């Protein structure tokens, strides 16, 4: 993929504009999360960036830190509160990722950054999704999001890598805004989020 200076300029301008426009929403969300879910307000997790290099992803916290008698975390369905579900459905939880974009760890548009443990589970074709910076939104997100299977999602990611253009990025950003308003594809059928990718298109416990 031919990444040029225009894409990076679009990232910087878009991230700055996004932060300027949404800071009241982010401030209100931060206060509400602190009151309803406790501390920390931000969810930080190491994710693979371009070429699999790790970086720390920033999101608003959406789940309670609830644990069973053995000390292990309860399933997502038991930790996700109605308020946390609203944060996800409205995509407000993703807004701190604009800081990742400013730092050059992410792009506004690209394949979503998943879990570090998936790196060894990808086929060579699926691994091509890491040829570019991960994105706040992407081709898969406007074509089904979590309603897709893993194989469908990875095929769309690789299509984006092969067909990238600045015009395509603009189309994805516009369609993302529409998808957020419609709240399309928030969860996978039968799950509150997305089942964990186990390799070869299979899924296991929830991520």
Tab-separated table of N, CA, C and O in Angstrom, residues 9 53 73 124 152 165-166 196:
chain	number	residue	atom	x	y	z
A	9	UNK	N	-1.427	13.667	6.863
A	9	UNK	CA	-1.989	15.001	7.093
A	9	UNK	C	-3.473	14.894	7.426
A	9	UNK	O	-3.973	15.598	8.324
A	53	UNK	N	4.140	-4.182	15.491
A	53	UNK	CA	4.822	-3.503	16.603
A	53	UNK	C	3.801	-3.095	17.661
A	53	UNK	O	2.792	-2.475	17.342
A	73	UNK	N	-11.907	-12.918	36.064
A	73	UNK	CA	-12.923	-11.978	35.592
A	73	UNK	C	-14.178	-12.713	35.140
A	73	UNK	O	-14.099	-13.768	34.517
A	124	UNK	N	-0.792	-16.451	6.694
A	124	UNK	CA	0.011	-15.422	6.015
A	124	UNK	C	-0.850	-14.363	5.338
A	124	UNK	O	-0.504	-13.178	5.345
A	152	UNK	N	-14.563	-13.212	7.294
A	152	UNK	CA	-15.103	-12.094	6.519
A	152	UNK	C	-14.400	-10.795	6.875
A	152	UNK	O	-14.051	-9.988	6.003
A	165	UNK	N	-6.837	4.184	-0.977
A	165	UNK	CA	-6.636	5.487	-1.606
A	165	UNK	C	-7.171	6.528	-0.635
A	165	UNK	O	-7.941	6.215	0.285
A	166	UNK	N	-6.783	7.777	-0.836
A	166	UNK	CA	-7.303	8.840	0.022
A	166	UNK	C	-8.808	8.986	-0.152
A	166	UNK	O	-9.531	9.279	0.803
A	196	UNK	N	-13.571	-14.585	20.723
A	196	UNK	CA	-12.119	-14.523	20.546
A	196	UNK	C	-11.698	-15.337	19.334
A	196	UNK	O	-12.206	-16.425	19.087
